[in-house]
GROMACS .gro file of C-alpha atoms in nm:
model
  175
    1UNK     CA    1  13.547  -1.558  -6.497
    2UNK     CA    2  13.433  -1.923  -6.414
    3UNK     CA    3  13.680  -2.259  -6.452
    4UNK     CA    4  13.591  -2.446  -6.716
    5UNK     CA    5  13.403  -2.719  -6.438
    6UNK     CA    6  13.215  -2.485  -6.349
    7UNK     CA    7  13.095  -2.361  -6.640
    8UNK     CA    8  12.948  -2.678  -6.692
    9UNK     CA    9  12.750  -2.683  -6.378
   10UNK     CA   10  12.603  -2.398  -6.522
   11UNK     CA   11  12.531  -2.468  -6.889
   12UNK     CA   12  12.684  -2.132  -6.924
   13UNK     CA   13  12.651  -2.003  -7.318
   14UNK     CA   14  12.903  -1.695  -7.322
   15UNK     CA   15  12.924  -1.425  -7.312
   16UNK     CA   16  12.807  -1.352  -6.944
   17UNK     CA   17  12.713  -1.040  -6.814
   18UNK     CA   18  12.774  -1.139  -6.410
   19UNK     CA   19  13.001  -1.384  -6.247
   20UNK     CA   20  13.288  -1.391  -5.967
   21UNK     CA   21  13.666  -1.335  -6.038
   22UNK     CA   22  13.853  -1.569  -5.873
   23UNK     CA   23  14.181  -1.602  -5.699
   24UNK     CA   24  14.424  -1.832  -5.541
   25UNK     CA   25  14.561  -1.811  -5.211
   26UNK     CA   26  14.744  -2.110  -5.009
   27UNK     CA   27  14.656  -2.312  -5.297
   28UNK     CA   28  14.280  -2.272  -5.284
   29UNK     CA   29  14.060  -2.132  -5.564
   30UNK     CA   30  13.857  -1.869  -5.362
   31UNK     CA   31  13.568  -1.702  -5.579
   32UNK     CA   32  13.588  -1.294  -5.464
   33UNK     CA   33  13.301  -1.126  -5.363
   34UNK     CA   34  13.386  -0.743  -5.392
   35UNK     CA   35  13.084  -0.611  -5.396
   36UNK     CA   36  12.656  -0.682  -5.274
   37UNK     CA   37  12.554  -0.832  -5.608
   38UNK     CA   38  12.849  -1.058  -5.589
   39UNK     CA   39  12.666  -1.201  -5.242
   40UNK     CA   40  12.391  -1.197  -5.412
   41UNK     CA   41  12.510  -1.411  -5.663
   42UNK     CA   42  12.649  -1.644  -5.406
   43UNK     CA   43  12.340  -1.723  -5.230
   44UNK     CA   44  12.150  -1.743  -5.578
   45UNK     CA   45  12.467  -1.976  -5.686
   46UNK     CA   46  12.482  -2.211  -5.368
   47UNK     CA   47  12.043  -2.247  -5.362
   48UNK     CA   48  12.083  -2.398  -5.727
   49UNK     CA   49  12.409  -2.549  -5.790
   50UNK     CA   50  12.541  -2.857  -5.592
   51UNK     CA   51  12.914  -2.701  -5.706
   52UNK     CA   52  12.890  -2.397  -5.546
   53UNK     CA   53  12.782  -2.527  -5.184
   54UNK     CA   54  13.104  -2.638  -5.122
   55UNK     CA   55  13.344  -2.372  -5.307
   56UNK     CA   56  13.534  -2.125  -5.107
   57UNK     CA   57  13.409  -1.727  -5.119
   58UNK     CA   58  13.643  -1.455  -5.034
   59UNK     CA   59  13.479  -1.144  -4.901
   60UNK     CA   60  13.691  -0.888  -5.040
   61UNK     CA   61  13.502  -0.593  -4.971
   62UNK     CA   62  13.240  -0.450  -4.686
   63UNK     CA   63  12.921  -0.522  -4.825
   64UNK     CA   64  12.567  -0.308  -4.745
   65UNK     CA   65  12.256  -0.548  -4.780
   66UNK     CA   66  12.058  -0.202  -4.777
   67UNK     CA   67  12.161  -0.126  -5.097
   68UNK     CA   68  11.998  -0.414  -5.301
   69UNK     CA   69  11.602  -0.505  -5.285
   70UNK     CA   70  11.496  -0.719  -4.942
   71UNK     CA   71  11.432  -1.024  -5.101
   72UNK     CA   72  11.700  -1.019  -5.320
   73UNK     CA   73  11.969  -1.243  -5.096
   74UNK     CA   74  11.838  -1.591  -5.080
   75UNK     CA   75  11.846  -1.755  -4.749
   76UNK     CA   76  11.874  -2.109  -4.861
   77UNK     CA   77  11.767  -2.424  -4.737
   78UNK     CA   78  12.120  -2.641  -4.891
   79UNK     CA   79  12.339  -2.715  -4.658
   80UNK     CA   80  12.665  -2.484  -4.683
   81UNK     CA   81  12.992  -2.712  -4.685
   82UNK     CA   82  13.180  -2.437  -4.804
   83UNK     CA   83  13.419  -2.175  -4.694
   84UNK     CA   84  13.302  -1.794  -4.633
   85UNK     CA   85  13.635  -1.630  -4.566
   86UNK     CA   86  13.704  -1.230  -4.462
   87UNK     CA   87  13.993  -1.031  -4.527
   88UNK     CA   88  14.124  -0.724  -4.384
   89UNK     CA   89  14.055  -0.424  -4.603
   90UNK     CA   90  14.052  -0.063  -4.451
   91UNK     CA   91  13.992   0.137  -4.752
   92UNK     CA   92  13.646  -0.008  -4.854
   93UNK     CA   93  13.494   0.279  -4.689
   94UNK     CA   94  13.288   0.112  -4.378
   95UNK     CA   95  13.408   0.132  -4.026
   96UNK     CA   96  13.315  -0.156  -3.726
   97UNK     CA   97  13.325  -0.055  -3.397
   98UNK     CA   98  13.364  -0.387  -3.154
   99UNK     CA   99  13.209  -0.384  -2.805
  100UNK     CA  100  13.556  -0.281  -2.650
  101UNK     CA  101  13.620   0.010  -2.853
  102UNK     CA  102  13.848  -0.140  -3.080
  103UNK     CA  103  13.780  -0.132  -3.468
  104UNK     CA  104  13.782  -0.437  -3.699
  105UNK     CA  105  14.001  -0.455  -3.980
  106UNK     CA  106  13.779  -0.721  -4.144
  107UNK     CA  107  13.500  -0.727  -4.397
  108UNK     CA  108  13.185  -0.696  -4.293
  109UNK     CA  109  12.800  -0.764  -4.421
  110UNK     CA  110  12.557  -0.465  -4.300
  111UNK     CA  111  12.187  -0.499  -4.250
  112UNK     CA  112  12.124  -0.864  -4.309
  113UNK     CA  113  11.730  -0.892  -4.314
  114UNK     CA  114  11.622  -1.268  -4.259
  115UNK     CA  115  11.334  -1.276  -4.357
  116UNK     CA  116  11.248  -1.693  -4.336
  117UNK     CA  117  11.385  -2.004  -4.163
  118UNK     CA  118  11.433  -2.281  -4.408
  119UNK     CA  119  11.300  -2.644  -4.261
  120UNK     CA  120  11.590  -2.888  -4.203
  121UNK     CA  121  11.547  -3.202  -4.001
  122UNK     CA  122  11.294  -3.135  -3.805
  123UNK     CA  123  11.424  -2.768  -3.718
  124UNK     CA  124  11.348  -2.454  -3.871
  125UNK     CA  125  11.687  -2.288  -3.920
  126UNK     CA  126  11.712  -1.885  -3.958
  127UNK     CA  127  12.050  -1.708  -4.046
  128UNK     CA  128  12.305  -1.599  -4.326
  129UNK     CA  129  12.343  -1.957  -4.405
  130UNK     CA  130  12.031  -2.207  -4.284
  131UNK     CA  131  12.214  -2.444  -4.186
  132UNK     CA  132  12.651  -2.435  -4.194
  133UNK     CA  133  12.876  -2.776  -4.201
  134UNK     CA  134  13.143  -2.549  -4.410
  135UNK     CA  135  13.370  -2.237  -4.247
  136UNK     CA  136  13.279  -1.905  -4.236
  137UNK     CA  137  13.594  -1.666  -4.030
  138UNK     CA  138  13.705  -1.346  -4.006
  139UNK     CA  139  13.364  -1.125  -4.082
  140UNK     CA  140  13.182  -0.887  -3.896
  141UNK     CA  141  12.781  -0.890  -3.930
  142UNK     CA  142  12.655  -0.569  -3.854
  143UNK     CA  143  12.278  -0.474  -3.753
  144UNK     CA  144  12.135  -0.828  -3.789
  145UNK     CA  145  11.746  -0.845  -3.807
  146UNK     CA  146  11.529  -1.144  -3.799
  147UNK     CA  147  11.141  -1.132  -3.886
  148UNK     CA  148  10.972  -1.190  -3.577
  149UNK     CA  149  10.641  -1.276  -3.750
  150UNK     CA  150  10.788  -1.562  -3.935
  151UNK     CA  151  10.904  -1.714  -3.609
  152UNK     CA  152  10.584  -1.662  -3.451
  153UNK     CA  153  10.352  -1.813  -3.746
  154UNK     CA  154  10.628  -2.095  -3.758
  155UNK     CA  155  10.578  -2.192  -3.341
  156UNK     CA  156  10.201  -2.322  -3.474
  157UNK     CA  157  10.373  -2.590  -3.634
  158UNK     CA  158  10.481  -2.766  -3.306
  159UNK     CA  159  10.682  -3.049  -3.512
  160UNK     CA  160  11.010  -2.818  -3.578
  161UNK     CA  161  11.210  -2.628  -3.294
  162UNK     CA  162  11.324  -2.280  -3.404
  163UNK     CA  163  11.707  -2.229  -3.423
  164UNK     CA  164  11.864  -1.878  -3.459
  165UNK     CA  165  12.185  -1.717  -3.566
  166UNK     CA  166  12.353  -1.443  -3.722
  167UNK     CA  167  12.588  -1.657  -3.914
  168UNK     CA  168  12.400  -1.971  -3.963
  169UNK     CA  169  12.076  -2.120  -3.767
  170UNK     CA  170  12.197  -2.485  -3.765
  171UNK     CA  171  12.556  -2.567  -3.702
  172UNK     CA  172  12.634  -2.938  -3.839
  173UNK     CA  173  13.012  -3.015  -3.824
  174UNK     CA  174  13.127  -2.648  -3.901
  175UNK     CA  175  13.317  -2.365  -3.798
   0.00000   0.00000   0.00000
């Protein structure tokens, strides 16, 4: 279900067949994402609405990026002002492992595939978010993979320097 301002943004005619739930917490409208096509939606969402670049996600559940077709999350080139928030959840099924043999308790996103950098100010940004001035906290990313070939064709064009990240390629002002 989408506020009525956001509706707008949209030019939403009901009824919908996909959308977010949302939820309050600390007195900020978060909009859930429980499941892959709910990420999917966000990065569809924040690459064609102003609105949604700077509205705050909640990843409810462990999402699998395997599960859904390669090109279907879009790496965009807006600027993410937003929050990207984790939570803990142990019964969504998927298990992290951290590098000193303790396990996560927080969401994850498994087998991001970036596939493109996005041009930005005379860079050419690659990760979940191009480039980040927003928050993103409290989520593991699990078995990360960028396309080497799209760096390499990119380092002809001598005019942008290549910057790489899990989370985001180009950190303006964010955390």
């Amino acid at each position: 279900t989408y506020r009525a301002e956001y509706s707008s943004y949209l030019k939403l005619k009901y009824p919908i067949l996909r959308g977010f739930e949302v939820t309050t917490l600390n007195n900020v409208e978060y909009f859930m994402i429980e499941n892959v096509n709910d990420l999917v939606l966000m990065s569809e969402y924040i690459e064609n609405y102003q609105a949604f670049r700077t509205a705050s996600y909640l990843l409810v559940n462990s999402v699998d990026l395997n599960t859904v077709s390669e090109n279907a999350f879009i790496f965009t080139d807006a600027v993410f002002s937003g929050k990207l928030i984790g939570t803990t959840n142990n019964s969504d099924g998927y298990s992290v492992t951290l590098a000193d043999g303790n396990t996560s308790n927080h969401t994850s996103i498994f087998n991001l595939k970036i596939n493109k950098g996005n041009s930005y100010n005379g860079y050419r940004a690659y990760g979940l978010f191009s480039v980040l001035s927003g928050t993103v906290e409290n989520i593991n990313l699990v078995n990360v993979t960028i396309n080497e070939s799209d760096i390499t064709e990119n380092n002809l064009n001598l005019s942008e320097i290549n910057t790489l990240g899990a989370v985001c390629g180009l950190l303006e002002g964010g955390t």
